[in-house]
Amino acid sequence: MDLQLKGRRALVSGSSAGIGVAIAHHLAAEGAAVVVHGRDVERTERVAQQIRDTGAEVAVAIGDLTTEEGAGSVAASAVAAFGGIDILVNNAGGAHEGAASWFDTPIDAILASYESNTVAAIRLIRSLAPAMKERGWGRIVNIATAAAVTPTSGQPDYGPSKAAMINMSLGLSKALRSSGVTSNCVSPGMVRTQGLNTYLTEFADQRGLDSVAEAESVMLKGIGQTVGRVGEVDDIAYMVTMLASPRSDFVNGTNVHVDGGISPSVN
Ligand SMILES: NC(=O)c1ccc[n+]([C@@H]2O[C@H](COP(=O)([O-])OP(=O)(O)OC[C@H]3O[C@@H](n4cnc5c(N)ncnc54)[C@H](OP(=O)(O)O)[C@@H]3O)[C@@H](O)[C@H]2O)c1
């Protein structure tokens, strides 16, 4: 199937590492011009060059999305690179490093998580969505997490801030009603990235397990997945690419669980 992404212009926030790299690769492979974004210049340039080497049109935007200035500059460089952005993937973010148990996580860490997950996405949306609306077509895909709808007992900063992101994203789909611009979420489960590897290593140490593979297997049973493997970055990127396509014109205001069955739902 032709996903009709040739000539579309995409900004993938947080595409210097992890899931964002795969999303940028897949959008580029389908013919979109892609702006790779990160805070770390070297890492971001390296990913951009890898994608450019496949023959795709690629630009780079650098900046911290937790400040108005940083987010404004990222949006401006992305628009300047290709003359506009049609597809915005709000992927940057994650759990805050200072987060601990429900009662011990500092309030500052909780606020920081809202800032880097929810508010960062809002900043880019406010900068880029009005022009999409004027052109009559656009895509906003926000990356949340399974923990937003299937909360865990820990990380009280993370799941709630991503739940706010889902709520914001669905409200936005109503604010953009009949404009040709859609707003959807993708909620990944446990996905194999550097961050997951670090987490599983700590998990194995704390429980006296022999290896990351054993930690992975214990973890999989504990979280109630119905698919018997950890997710891969491509699993998320396929869904994002589909939602970014004009083929998904009729999909709006939804939250797609790409989580191996952690969050079964009838709606
Ligand atoms: N991995 C999983 O299992 C999993 C599961 C569910 C949901 N998710 C969500 O999926 C998204 C990607 O996760 P990941 O594991 O692939 O992350 P990752 O490997 O840690 O990469 C995070 C990316 O976001 C960028 N970033 C982080 N904070 C930023 C900020 N304040 N301003 C600008 N850029 C920022 C990083 O840029 P730098 O290069 O500058 O560091 C990097 O490109 C996140 O929103 C995460 O919450 C991940």
Coordinates of N, CA, C and O in Angstrom, one line a residue, residues 5 7 37 40 66 68 73 80 100 104 107 113 118 128 137 146 180 193 201 208 213 231 267:
L5 N 3.0 9.4 1.5 CA 3.7 10.4 2.4 C 4.8 11.1 1.6 O 5.5 12.0 2.1
G7 N 6.6 13.8 -0.2 CA 6.4 15.2 -0.3 C 5.9 15.8 1.0 O 5.8 17.1 1.1
H37 N 15.2 15.6 15.5 CA 15.4 16.6 16.6 C 16.0 15.9 17.9 O 15.7 14.7 18.2
D40 N 21.1 16.8 22.1 CA 22.5 16.4 21.9 C 22.9 16.5 20.4 O 22.4 15.8 19.6
T66 N 11.7 21.9 27.1 CA 11.1 22.3 28.3 C 11.1 23.8 28.6 O 10.7 24.3 29.6
E68 N 10.2 27.7 26.7 CA 9.5 28.4 25.6 C 10.5 28.7 24.4 O 10.2 28.5 23.3
S73 N 12.5 27.7 19.1 CA 13.6 27.6 18.2 C 13.6 26.3 17.4 O 13.9 26.3 16.2
A80 N 11.7 26.4 8.8 CA 12.7 26.9 7.9 C 13.3 25.9 7.0 O 13.6 26.1 5.8
A100 N 11.0 8.3 42.1 CA 11.2 7.1 43.0 C 9.9 6.5 43.2 O 9.1 6.4 42.3
D104 N 7.8 9.0 47.6 CA 9.1 9.6 47.8 C 9.5 10.5 46.6 O 10.5 11.2 46.7
I107 N 8.3 16.5 44.4 CA 7.4 17.3 43.6 C 8.0 17.9 42.4 O 7.4 18.0 41.3
S113 N 8.3 16.2 34.9 CA 7.7 15.2 34.0 C 6.6 15.8 33.1 O 6.5 15.6 31.9
T118 N 4.1 16.5 28.6 CA 2.8 17.2 28.2 C 3.0 18.6 27.6 O 2.6 18.9 26.5
L128 N 3.0 24.8 15.5 CA 2.9 24.2 14.2 C 1.5 23.9 13.7 O 1.3 23.9 12.4
W137 N -4.6 20.4 5.9 CA -4.1 19.1 6.1 C -3.0 19.0 7.2 O -2.1 19.9 7.1
A146 N 1.7 3.0 27.9 CA 0.7 2.1 28.4 C 0.4 2.5 29.9 O -0.7 2.4 30.4
G180 N -9.1 19.1 8.7 CA -8.1 18.2 7.9 C -6.9 17.9 8.7 O -6.1 17.1 8.3
T193 N 14.8 -0.4 24.2 CA 15.6 0.7 24.0 C 16.8 0.7 25.0 O 16.8 -0.1 25.9
T201 N 18.4 -4.0 33.8 CA 19.6 -4.3 34.5 C 19.5 -4.0 36.0 O 19.8 -4.8 36.9
G208 N 18.2 -10.0 42.4 CA 19.2 -11.1 42.3 C 19.0 -12.0 41.2 O 19.3 -13.2 41.2
A213 N 18.0 -10.9 30.4 CA 16.9 -11.8 29.7 C 16.0 -12.3 30.8 O 14.8 -12.4 30.5
G231 N 8.4 -5.3 23.1 CA 8.2 -4.5 21.9 C 9.5 -4.1 21.3 O 10.5 -3.9 22.0
N267 N -13.0 -0.1 24.1 CA -13.3 1.1 23.4 C -12.0 1.9 23.1 O -11.0 1.4 23.3

